Short mmCIF file of C-alpha atoms and ligand atoms in Angstrom, two decimals:
data_model
loop_
_atom_site.label_atom_id
_atom_site.label_comp_id
_atom_site.label_asym_id
_atom_site.label_seq_id
_atom_site.Cartn_x
_atom_site.Cartn_y
_atom_site.Cartn_z
CA MET A 940 129.88 125.28 169.22
CA SER A 941 127.41 122.39 169.15
CA THR A 942 125.39 122.00 165.97
CA LYS A 943 122.20 122.71 167.92
CA ASP A 944 123.39 126.26 168.69
CA GLN A 945 124.27 127.05 165.10
CA LYS A 946 122.15 129.35 163.01
CA PHE A 947 120.33 127.79 160.09
CA SER A 948 122.66 129.03 157.36
CA THR A 949 125.67 127.67 159.25
CA LYS A 950 123.97 124.32 159.70
CA LEU A 951 123.30 124.16 155.98
CA ILE A 952 127.03 124.24 155.36
CA HIS A 953 128.40 122.51 158.44
CA ALA A 954 125.72 120.09 159.66
CA LYS A 955 127.40 117.04 161.15
CA THR A 956 127.35 114.21 158.65
CA HIS A 957 128.79 111.69 161.15
CA VAL A 958 130.76 110.25 158.26
CA GLU A 959 134.52 110.42 158.78
CA GLU A 960 136.59 110.84 155.68
CA PRO A 961 140.28 109.81 155.82
CA PHE A 962 141.56 112.52 153.46
CA GLY A 963 139.77 115.45 155.03
CA SER A 964 137.72 116.14 151.91
CA VAL A 965 135.32 118.99 152.60
CA ASN A 966 132.35 117.11 151.19
CA VAL A 967 131.34 113.50 151.66
CA PRO A 968 132.25 111.69 148.43
CA ILE A 969 129.86 109.56 146.39
CA TYR A 970 130.28 106.05 147.76
CA GLN A 971 129.09 104.37 144.59
CA VAL A 972 129.29 100.86 146.04
CA THR A 973 126.83 98.11 146.79
CA THR A 974 128.69 96.10 149.39
CA PHE A 975 131.39 96.52 152.04
CA ASN A 976 134.16 94.21 153.16
CA GLN A 977 133.03 93.07 156.56
CA GLN A 978 136.57 92.07 157.56
CA LYS A 979 137.42 95.75 157.44
CA ASN A 980 134.41 97.46 159.00
CA ASN A 981 131.31 96.63 160.94
CA ARG A 982 129.37 99.79 160.24
CA TYR A 983 128.17 99.13 156.69
CA ASP A 984 127.35 95.85 155.04
CA TYR A 985 125.11 96.51 152.03
CA SER A 986 124.04 99.82 150.51
CA ARG A 987 120.30 99.25 150.78
CA SER A 988 120.76 98.95 154.53
CA GLY A 989 123.24 101.81 154.80
CA ASN A 990 125.58 103.84 152.62
CA PRO A 991 127.92 106.59 153.82
CA THR A 992 126.76 109.20 151.28
CA ARG A 993 123.12 108.55 152.04
CA GLU A 994 123.85 108.56 155.74
CA ALA A 995 125.59 111.93 155.46
CA LEU A 996 122.44 113.28 153.82
CA GLU A 997 120.20 111.66 156.42
CA HIS A 998 122.12 113.24 159.29
CA THR A 999 122.09 116.59 157.49
CA VAL A 1000 118.32 116.70 156.93
CA ALA A 1001 117.68 115.46 160.48
CA SER A 1002 119.79 118.30 161.85
CA LEU A 1003 118.02 120.90 159.67
CA GLU A 1004 114.59 119.78 160.93
CA ASN A 1005 115.85 119.75 164.54
CA GLY A 1006 115.32 116.01 164.45
CA THR A 1007 117.38 113.06 165.57
CA TYR A 1008 116.79 110.49 162.85
CA GLY A 1009 116.64 111.04 159.07
CA PHE A 1010 115.84 108.64 156.25
CA ALA A 1011 116.32 109.21 152.53
CA PHE A 1012 114.11 107.64 149.90
CA SER A 1013 114.02 107.46 146.12
CA SER A 1014 111.19 110.02 145.88
CA GLY A 1015 108.84 112.06 148.02
CA MET A 1016 106.14 109.47 147.35
CA ALA A 1017 108.53 106.69 148.41
CA ALA A 1018 109.09 108.57 151.69
CA ILE A 1019 105.36 109.13 152.24
CA SER A 1020 104.35 105.60 151.24
CA SER A 1021 107.10 104.08 153.39
CA VAL A 1022 105.88 106.09 156.38
CA LEU A 1023 102.30 105.01 155.63
CA CYS A 1024 103.57 101.42 155.93
CA LEU A 1025 103.58 102.03 159.68
CA LEU A 1026 99.80 101.52 159.46
CA LYS A 1027 98.15 98.12 159.61
CA SER A 1028 95.12 96.55 157.97
CA GLY A 1029 91.94 97.95 159.53
CA ASP A 1030 93.53 101.29 160.48
CA GLU A 1031 92.16 104.65 159.46
CA ILE A 1032 94.16 107.79 158.77
CA ILE A 1033 92.87 111.34 158.56
CA VAL A 1034 94.31 113.16 155.55
CA SER A 1035 94.11 116.85 154.56
CA HIS A 1036 91.43 117.11 151.92
CA ASP A 1037 93.68 119.18 149.67
CA VAL A 1038 96.72 116.94 150.01
CA TYR A 1039 99.31 116.57 147.21
CA GLY A 1040 97.77 114.70 144.22
CA GLY A 1041 100.22 111.79 144.42
CA THR A 1042 99.49 111.30 148.11
CA PHE A 1043 95.76 111.39 147.34
CA ARG A 1044 96.31 108.65 144.74
CA ALA A 1045 98.37 106.51 147.13
CA VAL A 1046 95.83 106.64 149.94
CA THR A 1047 92.75 106.21 147.72
CA GLN A 1048 94.04 103.63 145.23
CA LEU A 1049 97.00 101.83 146.79
CA PHE A 1050 96.70 101.63 150.57
CA THR A 1051 93.00 100.78 150.22
CA ASN A 1052 94.22 97.41 148.85
CA PHE A 1053 95.63 96.73 152.29
CA ASN A 1054 92.43 97.76 154.06
CA ILE A 1055 93.85 101.09 155.23
CA LYS A 1056 91.23 103.78 154.95
CA ALA A 1057 91.85 107.47 154.38
CA VAL A 1058 89.27 109.86 155.77
CA PHE A 1059 89.57 113.34 154.28
CA ALA A 1060 89.17 116.39 156.45
CA ASN A 1061 89.66 120.08 156.03
CA THR A 1062 92.53 120.27 158.51
CA THR A 1063 92.21 124.06 158.78
CA ASP A 1064 89.01 123.33 160.72
CA ILE A 1065 90.05 121.47 163.87
CA LYS A 1066 86.44 120.61 164.76
CA GLU A 1067 86.04 118.81 161.45
CA VAL A 1068 89.23 116.85 162.18
CA GLU A 1069 87.93 115.84 165.60
CA LYS A 1070 84.66 114.65 164.08
CA CYS A 1071 86.53 112.27 161.76
CA ILE A 1072 88.27 110.44 164.61
CA THR A 1073 86.98 106.93 165.22
CA GLU A 1074 88.39 104.12 167.35
CA LYS A 1075 90.20 102.89 164.23
CA THR A 1076 92.00 106.18 163.59
CA LYS A 1077 95.75 105.88 164.09
CA ALA A 1078 97.28 108.96 162.48
CA ILE A 1079 96.79 112.35 160.85
CA LEU A 1080 98.65 113.21 157.64
CA PHE A 1081 98.63 116.86 156.66
CA GLU A 1082 100.37 119.57 154.68
CA THR A 1083 100.63 123.25 155.41
CA PRO A 1084 100.42 125.41 153.42
CA SER A 1085 98.43 123.12 151.17
CA ASN A 1086 98.51 122.63 147.47
CA PRO A 1087 97.31 124.42 145.38
CA PHE A 1088 95.38 126.93 147.53
CA LEU A 1089 97.99 127.55 150.24
CA HIS A 1090 95.49 126.96 153.02
CA VAL A 1091 97.26 127.12 156.35
CA THR A 1092 96.65 124.46 158.99
CA ASP A 1093 97.42 125.23 162.62
CA ILE A 1094 100.18 122.71 163.39
CA LYS A 1095 99.90 123.04 167.18
CA GLU A 1096 96.15 122.43 167.08
CA ILE A 1097 96.55 119.25 165.02
CA VAL A 1098 99.23 118.04 167.42
CA ARG A 1099 97.04 118.83 170.42
CA VAL A 1100 94.06 116.87 169.06
CA ALA A 1101 96.30 113.99 167.94
CA LYS A 1102 97.87 113.71 171.41
CA GLU A 1103 94.44 113.78 173.06
CA HIS A 1104 93.38 110.79 170.99
CA ASP A 1105 96.69 108.95 171.00
CA LEU A 1106 97.25 109.39 167.25
CA PHE A 1107 100.56 110.10 165.58
CA THR A 1108 101.09 112.95 163.17
CA ILE A 1109 102.83 113.01 159.80
CA MET A 1110 103.45 116.39 158.22
CA ASP A 1111 104.57 117.10 154.68
CA ASN A 1112 106.86 120.15 154.99
CA THR A 1113 107.81 120.33 151.30
CA PHE A 1114 106.41 123.82 150.64
CA MET A 1115 107.98 125.59 153.62
CA THR A 1116 111.20 123.58 154.07
CA PRO A 1117 113.00 123.36 157.43
CA TYR A 1118 114.28 126.88 156.84
CA LEU A 1119 110.83 128.44 157.26
CA GLN A 1120 108.94 125.94 159.39
CA GLN A 1121 110.01 123.36 162.01
CA PRO A 1122 107.10 120.96 162.65
CA LEU A 1123 109.03 118.63 165.00
CA ASP A 1124 109.55 121.57 167.39
CA LYS A 1125 105.75 121.94 167.48
CA GLY A 1126 105.27 118.29 168.41
CA VAL A 1127 104.73 116.64 165.02
CA ASP A 1128 105.96 113.03 165.12
CA ILE A 1129 107.21 112.51 161.58
CA VAL A 1130 108.11 115.13 158.97
CA VAL A 1131 108.27 114.13 155.31
CA HIS A 1132 109.52 116.01 152.27
CA SER A 1133 109.59 115.74 148.59
CA ALA A 1134 113.28 116.65 148.48
CA THR A 1135 112.79 116.86 144.72
CA LYS A 1136 111.56 120.39 145.34
CA TYR A 1137 113.32 123.03 147.49
CA LEU A 1138 115.86 120.78 149.21
CA GLY A 1139 117.34 119.69 145.88
CA GLY A 1140 116.38 122.98 144.30
CA HIS A 1141 117.73 122.49 140.80
CA SER A 1142 115.22 120.18 139.03
CA ASP A 1143 117.87 117.50 138.77
CA VAL A 1144 117.08 114.93 141.44
CA VAL A 1145 113.93 113.08 142.55
CA ALA A 1146 114.16 112.27 146.25
CA GLY A 1147 112.27 112.13 149.53
CA VAL A 1148 113.14 112.27 153.20
CA ALA A 1149 111.48 111.45 156.51
CA ILE A 1150 112.64 112.81 159.87
CA THR A 1151 111.62 112.05 163.44
CA ASN A 1152 112.76 112.58 167.00
CA SER A 1153 111.20 109.40 168.27
CA GLU A 1154 113.41 106.36 168.65
CA GLU A 1155 110.37 104.16 168.29
CA PHE A 1156 109.24 105.68 164.98
CA ALA A 1157 112.83 105.78 163.76
CA GLY A 1158 113.14 102.05 164.39
CA LYS A 1159 109.96 101.39 162.43
CA ILE A 1160 110.80 103.72 159.52
CA GLY A 1161 114.32 102.29 159.34
CA PHE A 1162 112.84 98.81 159.18
CA VAL A 1163 110.51 99.78 156.31
CA GLN A 1164 113.33 101.59 154.49
CA ASN A 1165 115.41 98.42 154.52
CA ALA A 1166 112.56 95.93 154.06
CA PHE A 1167 110.64 97.83 151.37
CA GLY A 1168 113.85 99.16 149.89
CA ALA A 1169 112.84 102.47 148.25
CA ILE A 1170 116.23 104.00 149.12
CA LEU A 1171 117.97 107.00 147.59
CA SER A 1172 121.06 106.21 145.51
CA PRO A 1173 124.53 107.43 146.60
CA ASN A 1174 124.76 109.69 143.56
CA ASP A 1175 121.38 111.32 144.19
CA SER A 1176 122.18 111.64 147.90
CA TRP A 1177 125.26 113.60 146.95
CA LEU A 1178 123.31 115.86 144.57
CA LEU A 1179 120.88 116.62 147.39
CA LEU A 1180 123.71 117.37 149.81
CA ARG A 1181 125.01 119.86 147.29
CA GLY A 1182 121.63 121.46 146.60
CA ILE A 1183 120.82 121.85 150.28
CA LYS A 1184 123.77 124.15 150.95
CA THR A 1185 122.12 127.03 149.11
CA LEU A 1186 118.59 126.48 150.46
CA LYS A 1187 118.54 129.69 152.48
CA VAL A 1188 119.93 132.04 149.86
CA ARG A 1189 117.65 130.58 147.23
CA LEU A 1190 114.53 130.86 149.35
CA ASP A 1191 115.39 134.35 150.62
CA GLN A 1192 115.43 135.61 147.06
CA GLN A 1193 112.52 133.50 145.85
CA GLN A 1194 110.29 134.70 148.70
CA LYS A 1195 111.17 138.30 148.01
CA SER A 1196 110.24 137.89 144.35
CA ALA A 1197 107.11 135.88 145.23
CA LEU A 1198 105.70 138.62 147.44
CA GLU A 1199 106.31 141.20 144.75
CA LEU A 1200 104.77 139.01 142.08
CA ALA A 1201 101.76 138.19 144.27
CA GLN A 1202 101.12 141.91 144.75
CA TRP A 1203 101.50 142.53 141.04
CA LEU A 1204 99.08 139.70 140.22
CA SER A 1205 96.55 141.11 142.71
CA ASP A 1206 96.61 144.39 140.78
CA ASN A 1207 96.32 142.76 137.36
CA SER A 1208 92.96 143.13 135.60
CA GLN A 1209 93.06 139.60 134.10
CA VAL A 1210 93.48 138.02 137.52
CA ALA A 1211 90.38 137.15 139.54
CA GLU A 1212 92.01 135.88 142.71
CA VAL A 1213 95.47 135.39 144.23
CA TYR A 1214 96.36 132.82 146.89
CA TYR A 1215 99.59 133.60 148.73
CA PRO A 1216 99.96 133.46 152.54
CA GLY A 1217 102.25 136.49 152.47
CA LEU A 1218 99.46 138.79 151.30
CA PRO A 1219 97.55 140.45 154.15
CA SER A 1220 94.37 139.56 152.22
CA HIS A 1221 95.08 135.83 152.65
CA PRO A 1222 92.47 134.56 155.15
CA GLN A 1223 95.16 132.92 157.31
CA HIS A 1224 97.89 135.50 156.95
CA LYS A 1225 98.16 135.90 160.72
CA LEU A 1226 98.48 132.19 161.44
CA ALA A 1227 100.98 131.84 158.58
CA SER A 1228 103.06 134.65 160.11
CA GLU A 1229 102.97 133.04 163.55
CA GLN A 1230 103.90 129.49 162.73
CA ALA A 1231 106.46 129.98 159.98
CA SER A 1232 109.26 132.47 159.49
CA GLY A 1233 108.29 133.11 155.86
CA TYR A 1234 105.59 132.53 153.29
CA GLY A 1235 107.45 130.44 150.73
CA ALA A 1236 107.51 131.08 147.01
CA ILE A 1237 104.47 129.31 145.60
CA ILE A 1238 101.60 131.45 144.37
CA SER A 1239 98.32 130.20 142.97
CA PHE A 1240 95.95 132.48 141.11
CA LYS A 1241 92.73 132.27 139.16
CA LEU A 1242 92.31 134.04 135.86
CA LYS A 1243 88.91 135.39 134.92
CA GLY A 1244 88.52 133.00 131.99
CA GLU A 1245 89.21 129.29 132.04
CA GLU A 1246 90.25 129.21 128.38
CA VAL A 1247 92.55 132.18 128.89
CA ALA A 1248 94.23 130.35 131.77
CA LYS A 1249 94.92 127.30 129.62
CA GLU A 1250 96.03 129.42 126.69
CA THR A 1251 98.47 131.36 128.91
CA LEU A 1252 100.53 128.18 129.19
CA ASN A 1253 101.20 128.35 125.45
CA HIS A 1254 102.70 131.82 125.64
CA VAL A 1255 104.98 132.01 128.67
CA VAL A 1256 108.62 132.00 127.71
CA LEU A 1257 110.57 132.20 130.96
CA SER A 1258 108.67 129.80 133.18
CA SER A 1259 108.83 126.12 132.37
CA VAL A 1260 105.32 124.79 131.93
CA GLY A 1261 104.79 121.61 133.88
CA VAL A 1262 104.64 120.06 137.29
CA SER A 1263 107.09 120.32 140.17
CA LEU A 1264 108.22 123.34 142.12
CA GLY A 1265 110.97 124.68 144.32
CA ALA A 1266 113.65 124.97 141.68
CA VAL A 1267 115.93 127.77 140.53
CA GLU A 1268 113.78 128.13 137.41
CA SER A 1269 110.18 129.31 137.68
CA ILE A 1270 107.61 126.63 136.92
CA LEU A 1271 104.04 127.38 135.84
CA THR A 1272 101.43 124.68 136.47
CA HIS A 1273 97.80 124.15 135.48
CA PRO A 1274 96.70 122.10 138.51
CA ALA A 1275 93.42 120.83 137.04
CA THR A 1276 95.15 119.04 134.17
CA MET A 1277 98.59 118.46 135.67
CA THR A 1278 99.20 117.98 139.39
CA HIS A 1279 95.61 117.02 140.09
CA ALA A 1280 94.88 115.22 136.81
CA SER A 1281 94.38 111.91 138.61
CA MET A 1282 91.79 113.38 140.98
CA PRO A 1283 88.16 112.65 139.99
CA LEU A 1284 86.38 115.69 138.55
CA GLU A 1285 83.89 116.00 141.40
CA ASP A 1286 86.69 115.93 143.99
CA LYS A 1287 88.47 118.66 142.03
CA GLU A 1288 85.35 120.78 141.83
CA GLU A 1289 84.62 120.32 145.49
CA ARG A 1290 88.13 121.65 146.20
CA GLY A 1291 87.81 124.58 143.77
CA ILE A 1292 90.50 123.24 141.43
CA THR A 1293 88.94 124.57 138.22
CA GLY A 1294 90.51 125.23 134.86
CA HIS A 1295 90.92 128.93 135.79
CA LEU A 1296 93.62 128.12 138.28
CA LEU A 1297 97.35 128.50 137.67
CA ARG A 1298 100.21 127.97 140.11
CA ILE A 1299 103.65 129.45 139.84
CA SER A 1300 106.74 128.34 141.68
CA VAL A 1301 108.84 131.47 141.67
CA GLY A 1302 112.44 130.83 140.68
CA LEU A 1303 115.55 132.96 140.67
CA GLU A 1304 114.92 134.94 137.49
CA ASP A 1305 114.63 138.71 137.86
CA VAL A 1306 111.13 139.44 139.08
CA GLU A 1307 110.67 142.25 136.54
CA ASP A 1308 111.27 139.75 133.75
CA LEU A 1309 108.78 137.33 135.31
CA LYS A 1310 106.12 140.05 135.42
CA GLU A 1311 106.83 141.05 131.85
CA ASP A 1312 106.61 137.43 130.72
CA LEU A 1313 103.27 136.80 132.43
CA LYS A 1314 101.90 140.11 131.18
CA GLN A 1315 102.62 139.31 127.53
CA ALA A 1316 101.35 135.74 127.98
CA PHE A 1317 98.04 136.95 129.47
CA GLU A 1318 97.63 139.43 126.64
CA LYS A 1319 98.35 136.89 123.91
CA ALA A 1320 96.07 134.36 125.59
CA GLU A 1321 93.18 136.79 125.73
CA LYS A 1322 93.65 137.74 122.11
CA ALA A 1323 94.00 134.15 120.91
CA PHE A 1324 90.84 133.24 122.70
CA SER A 1325 88.80 136.14 121.37
CA TYR A 1326 89.65 135.00 117.81
CA LYS A 1327 88.43 131.46 118.40
C1 PLP B 715 106.06 116.73 144.82
C2 PLP B 715 105.41 116.52 146.11
C3 PLP B 715 105.32 115.25 146.69
C4 PLP B 715 105.80 114.00 145.97
O1 PLP B 715 107.19 113.98 145.84
P1 PLP B 715 107.97 113.25 144.65
O2 PLP B 715 109.38 113.55 144.94
O3 PLP B 715 107.48 113.81 143.35
O4 PLP B 715 107.64 111.80 144.75
C5 PLP B 715 104.74 115.14 147.92
N1 PLP B 715 104.26 116.20 148.58
C6 PLP B 715 104.33 117.45 148.06
C7 PLP B 715 103.79 118.59 148.83
C8 PLP B 715 104.91 117.65 146.82
O5 PLP B 715 104.95 118.88 146.30
#
C-alpha cells in the first residue's frame, strides 16, 4: 500500500521517514550529532543543513499535509519568518487582519525594516482582499479559523484570487492541523504550523514546520532554512515525532469535549457570546463544515463583565492560565493582555479583542470537570468583583 492511499491515522504511525535505520528500530533515534564523516556517507554533512531525525520529521509532516517537501524550524515564528524571507525589499504582502499576535509583530515591526510592507485585510471578505492588491503585492498570508474569534476564511476563494493575480499563498494551519484541514489540496502554496501546539500536543516542545508541493518554493525555503539557520534540534524533532502519533486520538476527544463545552457556555448566564465554528450559530458554520472535517478545540467567549473575565483567571483550577494551545491540558487565555498584548490598543479594539474575552484550548480532562471548574470560577469572580 503506498503511503498516499493510507488513512490519516495509519499515516500518523507509519508515514515514510525515508531514514533507514540499520537495527530495524521502530522509531528514528535522536541523532544528537553536529557533523558527519564524509568518507562514510554523502547524504549528511552538517546538522544545520540536514540531520536524520529532523529529516524523518520533515518527511512525516509533509506526508500528513499531502505535501512533498517539509521543513522543521525552531519555532512557529521561525517557520513563518523564514517563509517571509522569500519576499524582497519593496514587496507587499496581504495579511489576515486577525492574524496570530507574533506574526502581526513580525510583519509590522521586523519585516518593515527590510522595506516589506504588510497590508491587513479581512480575508473572510474576498472583495476586501482584492482591493488590497497592488502591483507590488507578492503574497497572501492567512489563517483559518483565525485567532481569537475563529473567523473562517474560504481557502479556495483566496487561492483563486491569488492565482488570478500571480501571488503565492501562505496558510497557517495551526488551529486545524492536517488531520482536519488540508490546504495544499485546495491549492495553497505553502502551509506553516506552530508545531508547538497540536502537532507536539504536550506543552513540551517549541517548534514550527513549513510544507509545500512546489519544487521551486521548496528550493527557496530550504535555502533560507540553511542560510538563516533557525532549525529544529534533533531532540526536539524526536519529541515532535512522538507527539504526532497521537494527533488524531487527541483531537477526536478534544473536539468532542469542545463542542459540549461550547454548548454549555452558550447556555451560561454569565456568558455574553461564544465563538466556536462547530456551533450552528457561528456565522460561518456552513463554510467551516465544508472546508474542514472538524471544528477544532479552541473556543473563545466573552463574559458580560470585563472585570469578571479577568478575575475568572484567578479562580480556575484545572486549566492552566497562560498562552499557547493544542496541548493535552486545557489552557485558558486572556487575549487582550496575553496573546495580543503587543498589539496597539486601537488595533485590538478595532478587532473586538476587549478585556471581556477569554479563550480556552480544550484539553483531555473530563469535560464535566472542565464545566464544573469554569462554573465555580465564574461564580467566585462575580462575587469577588461585587465586593470591590
Ligand atoms: C503559536 C502560534 C504561532 C507561533 O508559533 P510559536 O511556535 O509560538 O513560535 C503562529 N501561529 C499560530 C496560529 C499560533 O497559534
